[in-house]
């Protein structure tokens, strides 16, 4: 699709500059300076998003007429319904505002043709809905850190934030009817889950997940991993804990690794399984070359047998878990792995 760009799964290491444009290089987080994981940004938690179906929903039997945007009132923002957001204003305009009203993020760029098709649709619908939700527009060239932290895998990208969480998203320029259907599902979900939106922050945050957040912000990956494991002991299927632990484990594996030494080992022995696994981790964390990393490991599965093959398979499955099935590289890599094994 025109204008689509891959997302960086891991943010730059503290002190290491990010890439200057909308296509930033991936960075590496160290043990003591981990920085936030890619599913966090100023209190915005992306893990466990509800994938709202971007297809047109049947029109409600009796949708109330849209109110005027300037009127305010219950469930509507006191201010404009279309705003521009930067890294400096994100916390107030998105995270804090989402406690009062749903905020729909529109990631765009001037060079992106599909963005110029989708943005006017979103703006028109925001005005038509009269303050039931706010459209926050983010220029990925002006605010690449926001796009990186929000795991934007292509633009235009749209993400719905409620109570500080992303609860739905889609990528690409959809027809207006499909956008309308997606928004209707969002508003229905908010009504069912939160009732009267103002002041509602949703269910209480689990203490272990909160502890993991705090540990990550302090660069303490072992403490974050311990908190995620504690949460999984209570709720083995918790999606945020599963994803968080997988990502922390990935960051821990590459902490302190010398890429030059890994390259030397592979030059001396291309079938050095342990070196190949580390090299794949580095490709993902430091360079964002997810497809290449997966391709190399699938090829290694084909060349190995016995315990070595199982080690590579298990490592690949762990990487799938760290990135999540929403990453476009994961489903085809799963199929390639299955074909290599059977």
C-alpha positions as CSV (number, residue, x, y, z in Angstrom):
1,X,0.0,0.0,0.0
2,X,1.3,3.4,-0.8
3,X,2.7,5.3,2.2
4,X,3.0,2.2,4.3
5,X,6.1,2.0,6.6
6,X,7.2,-0.7,9.0
7,X,7.2,0.1,12.7
8,X,10.1,0.0,15.2
9,X,9.4,-2.6,17.9
10,X,11.9,-1.2,20.4
11,X,12.8,2.4,21.2
12,X,16.3,3.9,21.0
13,X,18.6,3.3,24.0
14,X,18.8,6.2,26.4
15,X,21.3,8.7,25.1
16,X,21.1,7.3,21.6
17,X,19.4,9.6,19.1
18,X,16.4,8.2,17.3
19,X,16.0,8.4,13.5
20,X,15.1,11.9,12.2
21,X,12.1,11.0,10.1
22,X,8.9,8.9,10.0
23,X,11.0,5.8,9.4
24,X,13.2,5.7,12.5
25,X,15.8,3.0,13.0
26,X,15.2,0.7,15.9
27,X,17.2,1.2,19.0
28,X,18.5,-1.0,21.8
29,X,17.6,-0.8,25.5
30,X,20.3,-1.7,28.0
31,X,19.7,-3.4,31.4
32,X,20.2,-0.2,33.4
33,X,18.8,2.2,30.9
34,X,16.0,0.3,29.4
35,X,13.7,3.2,28.7
36,X,10.0,2.5,28.1
37,X,9.0,-0.6,26.2
38,X,7.3,0.1,22.9
39,X,3.9,-0.5,24.5
40,X,4.2,2.5,26.8
41,X,4.3,6.3,26.4
42,X,3.5,8.7,29.2
43,X,0.9,6.4,30.8
44,X,-0.5,5.2,27.5
45,X,-0.6,1.4,27.5
46,X,-0.9,-0.3,24.2
47,X,-0.8,-3.9,25.1
48,X,-4.1,-5.8,25.0
49,X,-5.8,-3.5,22.6
50,X,-9.3,-4.6,21.5
51,X,-9.1,-4.9,17.7
52,X,-12.3,-3.2,16.6
53,X,-13.4,-4.5,13.3
54,X,-12.9,-1.8,10.6
55,X,-16.0,-2.8,8.6
56,X,-19.2,-0.9,8.4
57,X,-21.6,-1.7,11.2
58,X,-25.3,-1.7,10.6
59,X,-26.6,1.9,11.2
60,X,-28.2,2.3,14.7
61,X,-32.0,2.3,14.6
62,X,-32.2,5.7,16.3
63,X,-28.9,7.5,16.4
64,X,-29.5,10.9,18.1
65,X,-28.7,13.9,16.0
66,X,-25.2,15.3,16.4
67,X,-24.9,18.2,18.8
68,X,-23.0,21.4,18.0
69,X,-19.3,20.9,18.7
70,X,-19.0,24.0,20.9
71,X,-21.7,23.1,23.3
72,X,-19.8,20.8,25.6
73,X,-21.9,18.7,28.0
74,X,-21.6,15.2,29.3
75,X,-19.3,13.0,27.4
76,X,-18.0,15.9,25.2
77,X,-14.8,17.8,25.4
78,X,-14.6,21.5,26.4
79,X,-12.8,22.7,23.2
80,X,-12.2,21.8,19.6
81,X,-13.0,18.3,18.3
82,X,-9.9,18.3,16.0
83,X,-6.5,19.1,17.5
84,X,-2.9,18.9,16.5
85,X,-0.7,17.0,18.9
86,X,3.1,17.0,19.4
87,X,5.4,15.1,21.8
88,X,5.3,18.1,24.1
89,X,1.5,18.2,24.3
90,X,0.7,14.4,24.1
91,X,0.3,13.8,27.8
92,X,-2.3,16.5,28.3
93,X,-4.0,16.4,24.9
94,X,-4.2,12.6,24.6
95,X,-3.6,10.7,27.9
96,X,-5.3,13.1,30.2
97,X,-8.1,14.1,27.8
98,X,-8.8,10.4,27.2
99,X,-10.0,10.1,30.8
100,X,-12.9,12.4,29.8
101,X,-13.7,11.6,26.2
102,X,-12.4,9.0,23.6
103,X,-9.4,10.3,21.7
104,X,-8.8,9.0,18.1
105,X,-5.2,9.4,17.0
106,X,-4.6,10.1,13.3
107,X,-0.9,9.4,12.4
108,X,-0.2,11.1,9.1
109,X,2.5,12.8,7.0
110,X,2.5,15.4,4.2
111,X,4.1,13.0,1.8
112,X,1.5,10.2,2.4
113,X,-1.1,10.1,-0.3
114,X,-3.6,7.8,1.6
115,X,-3.4,10.1,4.6
116,X,-4.8,12.9,2.4
117,X,-7.8,10.6,1.7
118,X,-8.4,9.5,5.2
119,X,-7.8,12.6,7.3
120,X,-10.6,14.7,5.8
121,X,-13.0,11.8,6.5
122,X,-11.9,11.6,10.1
123,X,-12.2,15.4,10.5
124,X,-15.7,15.5,9.0
125,X,-16.9,12.6,11.2
126,X,-15.4,14.3,14.3
127,X,-17.3,17.4,13.6
128,X,-20.5,15.5,12.8
129,X,-20.4,13.6,16.1
130,X,-20.3,16.9,18.0
131,X,-17.7,16.2,20.6
132,X,-18.5,12.5,21.4
133,X,-14.9,11.9,20.6
134,X,-11.8,14.1,19.8
135,X,-9.6,13.7,16.8
136,X,-5.9,14.2,17.6
137,X,-3.7,14.5,14.5
138,X,0.0,13.5,14.8
139,X,2.5,14.4,12.1
140,X,5.0,11.5,12.2
141,X,7.7,13.6,10.6
142,X,7.4,16.3,13.3
143,X,6.9,13.8,16.1
144,X,8.7,10.5,15.2
145,X,9.0,9.5,18.8
146,X,5.2,9.3,19.2
147,X,4.9,7.1,16.1
148,X,7.7,4.9,17.3
149,X,6.4,4.5,20.9
150,X,2.8,3.8,19.5
151,X,4.2,1.0,17.3
152,X,2.9,2.7,14.1
153,X,3.5,0.1,11.4
154,X,2.3,2.2,8.5
155,X,0.4,5.4,7.8
156,X,-2.3,6.4,7.8
157,X,-2.7,4.8,11.2
158,X,-5.7,5.3,13.5
159,X,-5.7,4.4,17.2
160,X,-8.5,4.9,19.7
161,X,-7.5,5.9,23.2
162,X,-9.8,5.6,26.2
163,X,-8.8,6.0,29.8
164,X,-5.1,6.1,28.9
165,X,-5.4,2.9,26.9
166,X,-5.5,2.1,23.2
167,X,-8.6,-0.1,22.8
168,X,-8.8,-0.3,19.0
169,X,-6.9,0.6,15.8
170,X,-6.6,0.2,12.1
171,X,-4.1,1.0,9.4
172,X,-4.7,2.3,5.8
173,X,-7.2,4.6,4.1
174,X,-10.6,3.0,4.6
175,X,-13.8,4.2,2.9
176,X,-16.0,6.5,5.0
177,X,-18.6,3.9,5.6
178,X,-16.0,1.6,7.2
179,X,-14.6,4.4,9.3
180,X,-18.1,5.2,10.4
181,X,-18.7,1.6,11.4
182,X,-15.4,1.4,13.3
183,X,-16.3,4.6,15.2
184,X,-19.7,3.3,16.0
185,X,-18.2,0.2,17.5
186,X,-15.8,2.3,19.5
187,X,-18.5,4.5,20.9
188,X,-20.7,1.5,21.7
189,X,-17.8,-0.2,23.5
190,X,-17.1,2.9,25.5
191,X,-20.8,3.2,26.5
192,X,-20.9,-0.4,27.6
193,X,-17.6,-0.4,29.5
194,X,-17.4,3.1,31.0
195,X,-20.9,4.4,31.0
196,X,-20.6,8.2,31.5
197,X,-17.1,8.8,30.3
198,X,-16.0,11.9,32.2
199,X,-13.7,11.0,35.1
200,X,-13.9,7.3,34.3
201,X,-10.4,5.7,34.2
202,X,-11.7,2.2,33.8
203,X,-11.0,-0.9,36.0
204,X,-8.3,-0.6,38.6
205,X,-4.8,-1.3,37.4
206,X,-3.3,-4.6,38.6
207,X,-0.6,-4.0,41.2
208,X,1.9,-6.3,39.5
209,X,1.4,-4.6,36.1
210,X,1.8,-1.2,37.8
211,X,5.0,-2.5,39.4
212,X,6.3,-3.7,36.0
213,X,5.6,-0.2,34.5
214,X,7.5,1.5,37.3
215,X,10.5,-0.9,37.0
216,X,10.7,-0.3,33.2
217,X,10.7,3.4,33.7
218,X,13.6,3.0,36.1
219,X,15.4,0.8,33.7
220,X,15.2,-2.3,35.9
221,X,14.4,-5.1,33.5
222,X,14.8,-8.0,36.0
223,X,12.3,-6.3,38.4
224,X,9.9,-5.8,35.5
225,X,10.2,-9.5,34.5
226,X,9.5,-10.5,38.1
227,X,6.4,-8.4,38.3
228,X,5.1,-9.8,35.0
229,X,5.7,-13.4,36.2
230,X,3.9,-12.6,39.4
231,X,0.9,-11.4,37.4
232,X,1.0,-14.5,35.2
233,X,1.0,-16.7,38.3
234,X,-2.4,-15.1,39.2
235,X,-3.7,-14.8,35.6
236,X,-1.8,-17.0,33.2
237,X,-3.6,-15.6,30.1
238,X,-3.2,-11.9,30.9
239,X,-2.3,-10.5,27.5
240,X,-0.4,-7.5,28.8
241,X,1.7,-9.6,31.1
242,X,2.4,-12.2,28.4
243,X,3.5,-9.5,25.9
244,X,5.4,-7.5,28.5
245,X,7.4,-10.5,29.8
246,X,8.2,-11.6,26.2
247,X,9.5,-8.1,25.4
248,X,11.5,-7.7,28.6
249,X,13.1,-11.1,28.0
250,X,14.1,-10.0,24.5
251,X,15.6,-6.8,25.8
252,X,17.5,-8.7,28.6
253,X,18.9,-11.1,26.0
254,X,20.6,-8.4,24.0
255,X,21.7,-6.3,27.0
256,X,25.5,-6.1,26.9
257,X,25.9,-8.1,23.7
258,X,28.8,-7.1,21.4
259,X,27.4,-7.3,17.8
260,X,30.9,-7.4,16.4
261,X,31.7,-10.6,18.4
262,X,28.4,-12.2,17.2
263,X,29.4,-11.4,13.6
264,X,32.8,-12.9,14.0
265,X,31.3,-16.1,15.4
266,X,28.9,-16.4,12.5
267,X,31.7,-15.8,10.0
268,X,33.7,-18.6,11.5
269,X,30.7,-20.9,11.7
270,X,27.4,-19.9,9.9
271,X,25.7,-22.8,11.7
272,X,26.6,-21.6,15.2
273,X,23.1,-21.8,16.6
274,X,23.6,-19.7,19.7
275,X,25.2,-16.9,17.7
276,X,22.5,-17.1,15.1
277,X,19.8,-16.6,17.8
278,X,21.5,-13.6,19.3
279,X,22.0,-12.2,15.8
280,X,18.3,-12.4,15.1
281,X,17.5,-10.7,18.4
282,X,19.9,-7.9,17.4
283,X,18.4,-7.5,14.0
284,X,15.0,-7.0,15.6
285,X,16.0,-4.8,18.6
286,X,18.7,-2.6,17.0
287,X,17.8,-2.5,13.3
288,X,14.1,-3.4,13.2
289,X,14.8,-6.0,10.4
290,X,12.0,-8.3,11.6
291,X,11.4,-10.1,8.3
292,X,15.2,-10.8,7.9
293,X,15.5,-12.1,11.4
294,X,12.6,-14.4,11.0
295,X,13.8,-15.6,7.5
296,X,17.3,-16.4,8.9
297,X,15.9,-18.4,11.8
298,X,13.4,-20.3,9.6
299,X,16.3,-21.2,7.2
300,X,18.3,-22.4,10.3
301,X,15.4,-24.6,11.3
302,X,15.6,-26.3,7.9
303,X,19.4,-26.8,8.3
304,X,19.3,-28.2,11.8
305,X,18.0,-31.3,13.6
306,X,17.4,-32.6,17.0
307,X,18.1,-30.3,20.0
308,X,19.4,-27.5,17.8
309,X,16.3,-27.4,15.7
310,X,14.1,-27.4,18.8
311,X,16.2,-24.5,20.3
312,X,15.7,-22.4,17.1
313,X,12.0,-23.3,17.0
314,X,11.4,-22.3,20.6
315,X,13.4,-19.0,20.1
316,X,11.2,-18.1,17.1
317,X,8.0,-18.8,19.0
318,X,9.3,-16.5,21.7
319,X,10.0,-13.8,19.2
320,X,6.5,-14.2,17.8
321,X,5.1,-13.7,21.3
322,X,7.3,-10.6,21.9
323,X,6.0,-8.9,18.7
324,X,2.5,-10.1,18.8
325,X,0.3,-11.5,16.0
326,X,-0.7,-8.0,15.1
327,X,2.8,-7.5,13.6
328,X,2.5,-8.1,9.9
329,X,5.7,-10.2,9.9
330,X,4.5,-12.7,12.4
331,X,1.7,-14.6,10.5
332,X,3.7,-15.4,7.4
333,X,6.7,-16.3,9.6
334,X,4.5,-18.7,11.6
335,X,3.4,-20.4,8.3
336,X,7.0,-20.6,7.1
337,X,8.1,-22.2,10.4
338,X,5.3,-24.8,10.1
339,X,6.4,-25.6,6.6
340,X,10.0,-25.9,7.6
341,X,9.1,-28.3,10.5
342,X,6.6,-30.5,8.6
